[in-house]
Coordinates of C-alpha atoms in Angstrom, one line a residue:
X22 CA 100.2 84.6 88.7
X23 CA 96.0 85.7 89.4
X24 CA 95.1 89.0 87.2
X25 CA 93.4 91.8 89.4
X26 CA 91.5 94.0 89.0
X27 CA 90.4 97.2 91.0
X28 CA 87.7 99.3 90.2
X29 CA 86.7 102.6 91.6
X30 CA 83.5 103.8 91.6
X31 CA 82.4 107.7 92.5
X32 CA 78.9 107.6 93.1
X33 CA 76.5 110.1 93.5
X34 CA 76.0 110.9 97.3
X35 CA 71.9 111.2 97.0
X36 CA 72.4 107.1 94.7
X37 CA 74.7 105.4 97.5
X38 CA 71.7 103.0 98.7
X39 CA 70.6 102.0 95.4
X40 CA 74.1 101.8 94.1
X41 CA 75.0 99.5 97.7
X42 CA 71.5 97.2 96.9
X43 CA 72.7 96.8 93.4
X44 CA 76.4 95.6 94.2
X45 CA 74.8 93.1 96.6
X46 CA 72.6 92.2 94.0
X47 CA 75.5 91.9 91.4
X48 CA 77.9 89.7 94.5
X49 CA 76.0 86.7 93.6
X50 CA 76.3 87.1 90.2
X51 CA 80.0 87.9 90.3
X52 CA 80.7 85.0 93.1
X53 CA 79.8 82.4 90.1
X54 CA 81.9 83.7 87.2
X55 CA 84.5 81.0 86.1
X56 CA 88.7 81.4 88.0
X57 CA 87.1 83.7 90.4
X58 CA 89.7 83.7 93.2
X59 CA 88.7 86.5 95.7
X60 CA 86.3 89.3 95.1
X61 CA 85.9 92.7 98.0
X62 CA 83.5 95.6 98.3
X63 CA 84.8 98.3 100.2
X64 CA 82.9 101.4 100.9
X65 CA 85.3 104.5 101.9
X66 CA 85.2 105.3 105.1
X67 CA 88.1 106.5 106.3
X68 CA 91.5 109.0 105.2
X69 CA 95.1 108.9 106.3
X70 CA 96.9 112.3 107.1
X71 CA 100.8 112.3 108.3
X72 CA 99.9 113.1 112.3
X73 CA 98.2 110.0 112.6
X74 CA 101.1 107.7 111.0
X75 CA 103.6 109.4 112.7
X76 CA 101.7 108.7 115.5
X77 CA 100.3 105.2 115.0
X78 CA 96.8 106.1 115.3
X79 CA 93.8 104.4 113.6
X80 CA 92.8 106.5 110.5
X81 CA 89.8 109.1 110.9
X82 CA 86.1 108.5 109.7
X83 CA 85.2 110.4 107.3
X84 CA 82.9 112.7 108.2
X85 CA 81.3 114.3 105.3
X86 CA 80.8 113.9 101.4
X87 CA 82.2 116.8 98.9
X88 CA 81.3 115.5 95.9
X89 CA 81.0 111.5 96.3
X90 CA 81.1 108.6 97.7
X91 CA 83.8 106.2 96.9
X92 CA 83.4 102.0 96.3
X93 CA 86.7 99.8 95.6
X94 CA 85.7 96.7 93.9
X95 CA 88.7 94.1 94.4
X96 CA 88.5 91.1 92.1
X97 CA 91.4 88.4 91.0
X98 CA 91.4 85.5 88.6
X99 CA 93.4 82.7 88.2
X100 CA 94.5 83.6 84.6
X101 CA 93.4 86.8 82.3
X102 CA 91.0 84.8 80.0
X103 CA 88.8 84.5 82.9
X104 CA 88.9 87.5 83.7
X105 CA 88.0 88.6 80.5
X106 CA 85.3 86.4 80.4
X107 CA 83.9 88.2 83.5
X108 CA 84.3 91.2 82.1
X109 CA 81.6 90.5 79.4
X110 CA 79.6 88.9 81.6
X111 CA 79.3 91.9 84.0
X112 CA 79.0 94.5 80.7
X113 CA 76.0 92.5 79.5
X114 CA 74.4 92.2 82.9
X115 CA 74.8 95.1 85.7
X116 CA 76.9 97.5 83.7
X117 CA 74.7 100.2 82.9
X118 CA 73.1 100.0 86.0
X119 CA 75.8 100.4 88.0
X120 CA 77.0 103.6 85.4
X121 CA 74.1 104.9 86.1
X122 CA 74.9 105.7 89.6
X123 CA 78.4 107.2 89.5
X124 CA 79.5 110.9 88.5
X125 CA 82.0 110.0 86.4
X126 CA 82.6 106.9 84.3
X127 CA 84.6 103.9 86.7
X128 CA 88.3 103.5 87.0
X129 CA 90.3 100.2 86.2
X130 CA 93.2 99.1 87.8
X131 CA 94.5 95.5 86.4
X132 CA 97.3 93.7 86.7
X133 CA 99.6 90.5 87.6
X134 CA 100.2 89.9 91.3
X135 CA 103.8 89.9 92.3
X136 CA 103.9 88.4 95.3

């Protein structure tokens, strides 16, 4: 079963371009670590409220920042030594730089797909 990992990242509304230059930056360095199976970016953009499922509708935009912006970083490995691996990697390389950006330290989400 691949390991996953989701991160999310709150970042500081007046840092997003720096913080979006940076990730692209860090994409080609993430692309070449070792069992990398898939790896997403995904900028917030949109919410979900009960009137538009009920309904069927596409979600909203978003339409203005309270207190940040929100990144998902989506990445799986074949096993969790790889991932591991990645881990140091990325902690030696963009880490700080990326910490530097956000309002709050990053959350991580990891685990074994199921299906």
């Amino acid at each position: 079963m691949p390991f996953t990992e989701i991160c999310i990242y709150q970042v500081k509304p007046q840092k997003t371009e720096e913080f979006e230059a940076l990730m692209l930056e860090a994409k080609h360095f993430l692309e070449k670590q070792e069992g990398l199976l898939l790896l997403r970016f995904v900028k917030r953009g949109y919410h979900i409220d009960m009137a538009q499922i009920k309904e069927g509708l596409p979600p909203p935009q978003i339409t203005r920042i309270v207190k940040s912006v929100k990144y998902m970083l989506y990445w799986e490995f074949d096993t969790k030594e790889h991932y591991g691996m990645a881990q140091k990697n990325l902690y030696e390389s963009y880490w700080k730089s990326i910490e530097r950006h956000l309002i709050v330290p990053h959350d991580k989400y990891l685990g074994e797909g199921l299906f």
